[in-house]
Amino acid sequence: MNLNLRHAKTGLLGALALCFLVTLFSKFINPYWLYILYDIGINIILAVSLNLINGYTGQFSLGHAGFMAVGAYTAGVITNQFGQLNAFASGGVFLGALLAGGLMAAVAGLLVGIPTLRLKGDYLAIVTLGFGEIIRVILQNVDSVGGARGYSVMHGWTNFFWTFGLAAVTVYVIASLVNSTYGRGFIAVHDDEIAAEAMGINTTKYKVSAFVIGAFFAGIAGGLYAHSKQYITPGGFGFMQSIAFVVMVILGGMGNTVGVILAAILLTLLPEGLRFLAGVQQIPGVAKMYPLSWVGDTRMIIYSLLLIVLMLTRPQGLFAFKKRQR
Amino acid sequence: MALLQLDKATIRFGGLTAVSELDLAIGNTDLIGLIGPNGAGKTTAFNLITGVYQPTSGQISFNGQSIVGSKPYLITARGIARTFQNIRLFASLSVFDNVRAVFHLHLRGDVRHALWRGRGYHEEEASIANRVIELLEIFQLAKYRDEPAKSLSYGDQRRLEIVRALAAQPKLLLLDEPAAGMNATEKVELTRLIRFIRDKFQISILLVEHDMQLVMGICERIAVLDYGVKIAEGTPDEVRRNPKVIAAYLGE
Amino acid sequence: MTELLQQLINGLALGSILALIALGYTMVYGILRFINFAHGDVFMLGAFAGFYLAPKIATFVPLPSVAGALIIFGLSMVICAALGVLIERLAYKPLRKRPKLTVLITAIGVSLFLEYAGQFFFGASNKKFPDILPTWPVTKVLSLSVNSNQLIVLAVTLLLLLGLRFIVMKTRMGRAMRAVSFNPEAAALMGVNTDVVISFTFALGSALAAAAGILYAINYPSIDPLMGIMPGLKAFVAAVLGGIGNLPGAALGGIIIGVTETLVSGYISSTYRDAIAFAILIVILLVKPSGLLGKKEVEKV
Ligand SMILES: Nc1ncnc2c1ncn2[C@@H]1O[C@H](COP(=O)(O)OP(=O)(O)O)[C@@H](O)[C@H]1O
Ligand SMILES: [Mg+2]
């Protein structure tokens, strides 16, 4: 955690202004890359918010995709009630829908957070996984949102401003929180619950707050995701997806916001890079010079092996250069 | 009226009565020792007082109000802080943050302050930082403020635990074997510091300690536990001469 | 009534398979206190071992036949036992002193690896499992239709449970397992070689998972590299329901989950089937976190 927070608010405003500027010019960006950028921003929100639960507070949620699903469906259903809107109105409706998605996800976070209070470590992981799966199964059974077939979201309102502006807000909120006297309580709970309780820290409140706040931002990310892909299925929010977010947090170094952001970027680009390698193989002659087509086919195997090797050799994450301080 | 009052406090773990009908009264600015052989129930008594365990029977009151059934963090907020026999610092936090984390008890603003980061927030954080450093300086730990707590020497970790407990601004401080693992010089220094903080902060201290010289040297009154039962209580001299106490220690 | 009995029998068959997998979870948890997330994938590998062995075996023992099926069962169990030991040695052993979550994440990595490697080597699509056992005509007792394969599942499970009970209660290795599970340090001091015990535990659990994999494949004759995920999770829930670390508990938990799930999908809605186990899990952890037959552990301060 080495963000300099002295001028955090100025930084946030600057980031928002910058996002706005980039958005004005985003039609000059290749759409393929633009959508990858959206994926990056969305994954940053998911990873940084999960980092509050798994990294800072030391709980272990394997259900983040479930919260994301709640936000995605909520926001999608809300905006589908509207027809074509001008830029201004759509912005307002979109923001409202995203917040509503976040709130619904936060309620889900509360529902998960309370019963899991007594649980620790691997038990907690499995139960949150179970909650995520329950959310998925419920969505599969709601016919009005298409059940297992999926749900199509009319408006593609996700743009650079919303994605990265909200990513900046997420980072700001979570970094400000944990870097305050109040927020040191999250890390105290992580380090030693009994000692934290003995030092007057209401561990219950902190743990539930972590779940609620983390879920809120996951819900926002879900809304952005829904309006970027414009088609969502319950299966897309399964626990494999949750595991992918957990891997981002671990790769970045639990409780290290900068590292987790880097990991989210890296892990979003990695499959694209491997896909690119596989694509280059299609060009005549290249495959002969650089026989790399196996990379495309085995990329998920490589990904899982990397995870194992990482845990064996660098369990503190790739980007943990310095121990957390102050 | 005593600050802390235990009336027949009892706790059983299965067949074992770890603390049996313990009566104990601690007044304001008292410095009282709680001794006894290993396994006598001293730490368990601390766990009862701080709400980690609930008594099977009996009453515990603080400032005249019962604290039985209260959550540990609420008991701390009421004014009882402790250290742990097996050090339990926040290992991934710095020395400074170990103490700072406790100051959330005294925050004026709530979480919105932390998010808005306005002037009020920065002023409050600055004043907390000053108070943390002040406390660390009493124990000569300020020079390690940015070191991870777990990198400190054993003796310094014990002292940091005391600082952290003091940050809760307790009226009663429970110290569980604070001198364990310290060398002779460190023990002398610790003795001085325990007296000093009692006088400076006007708090009561209940001290569990195996070093008899230390306990006899600073405590005004000592209670002796053996197999969960209080077998003696009195001034250091009375306790030292008590045949039951001698037997309990010889039998160890 | 007949309908209910019918569902109960279906549920028992499913429950037996879950019970066999759950035993592996519970044994490993009892000894290492960690969830071997990859256990469900060993179950999948058991089924695929049977799938690839069947044509080879068929060249010298005609299939379907009891003898051929026995050989396939035995070989798959041995192969998976070896795999289980290998996984433990390579991935988990180096982490023995590390935080539990590090090990859990590694186990997730192993699980993903087995699934993706399975998709790469076996192909991602469903495969029909060959008929390795002769099927008798469906028996009609009291107008119940009892599939001969279901009877096989029940019989094989019962035999394996008795075998496991014998190993754990009556052999030296079993005693060592119980000692390590009770107190690893003390067991090591008493001269028990914990490494060997741990390997043996993985071998035993993996062999049972392999048997479960083949039983599952015989009953639902289609297999794929991701088939282990759901049964694996449900079996884990079964282990927790019974009281993790407790062998009879795991078997009981498996049966309860299997029967409940079958009843719910039969009478309420089959689409909610996959959520049942998790709902049960959440309820147990709220009501009795130590499980039906487990004992409570208190943290000392
Ligand atoms: N949570 C617990 N469960 C069971 N027995 C306990 C527990 N906590 C303490 N004990 C037992 O209570 C007795 C007193 O322990 P303790 O208070 O730690 O002794 P002391 O601090 O005086 O050395 C010991 O026999 C100990 O084993
Ligand atoms: Mg003690």
XYZ file of C-alpha atoms and ligand atoms in Angstrom, chain B residues 13 16 18 37-44 53 85, chain C residues 300, ligand 1:
41
model
C -14.001 -26.381 30.294
C -11.869 -28.894 34.229
C -10.076 -23.486 35.211
C 1.931 -21.912 39.088
C 1.562 -22.642 35.384
C -1.964 -23.648 34.510
C -3.372 -22.070 37.660
C -5.942 -20.112 35.664
C -4.404 -16.638 35.531
C -4.762 -16.135 31.788
C -8.214 -17.630 31.945
C -14.737 -16.330 27.654
C 0.924 -13.823 27.258
C -7.275 -21.024 22.972
N -10.188 -22.794 25.898
C -9.819 -23.731 26.783
N -10.304 -24.975 26.690
C -9.950 -25.924 27.573
N -9.101 -25.734 28.581
C -8.573 -24.495 28.736
C -8.898 -23.434 27.856
N -8.225 -22.329 28.250
C -7.520 -22.684 29.327
N -7.719 -23.980 29.641
C -7.138 -24.701 30.749
O -7.330 -23.969 31.935
C -6.220 -24.093 32.781
C -5.700 -22.752 33.149
O -4.988 -22.213 32.052
P -4.363 -20.758 32.062
O -5.394 -19.793 32.500
O -3.766 -20.526 30.725
O -3.207 -20.878 33.152
P -2.108 -19.820 33.539
O -2.284 -18.604 32.728
O -2.326 -19.597 34.999
O -0.792 -20.494 33.303
C -5.214 -24.972 32.079
O -5.343 -26.292 32.551
C -5.639 -24.857 30.633
O -5.286 -26.017 29.929
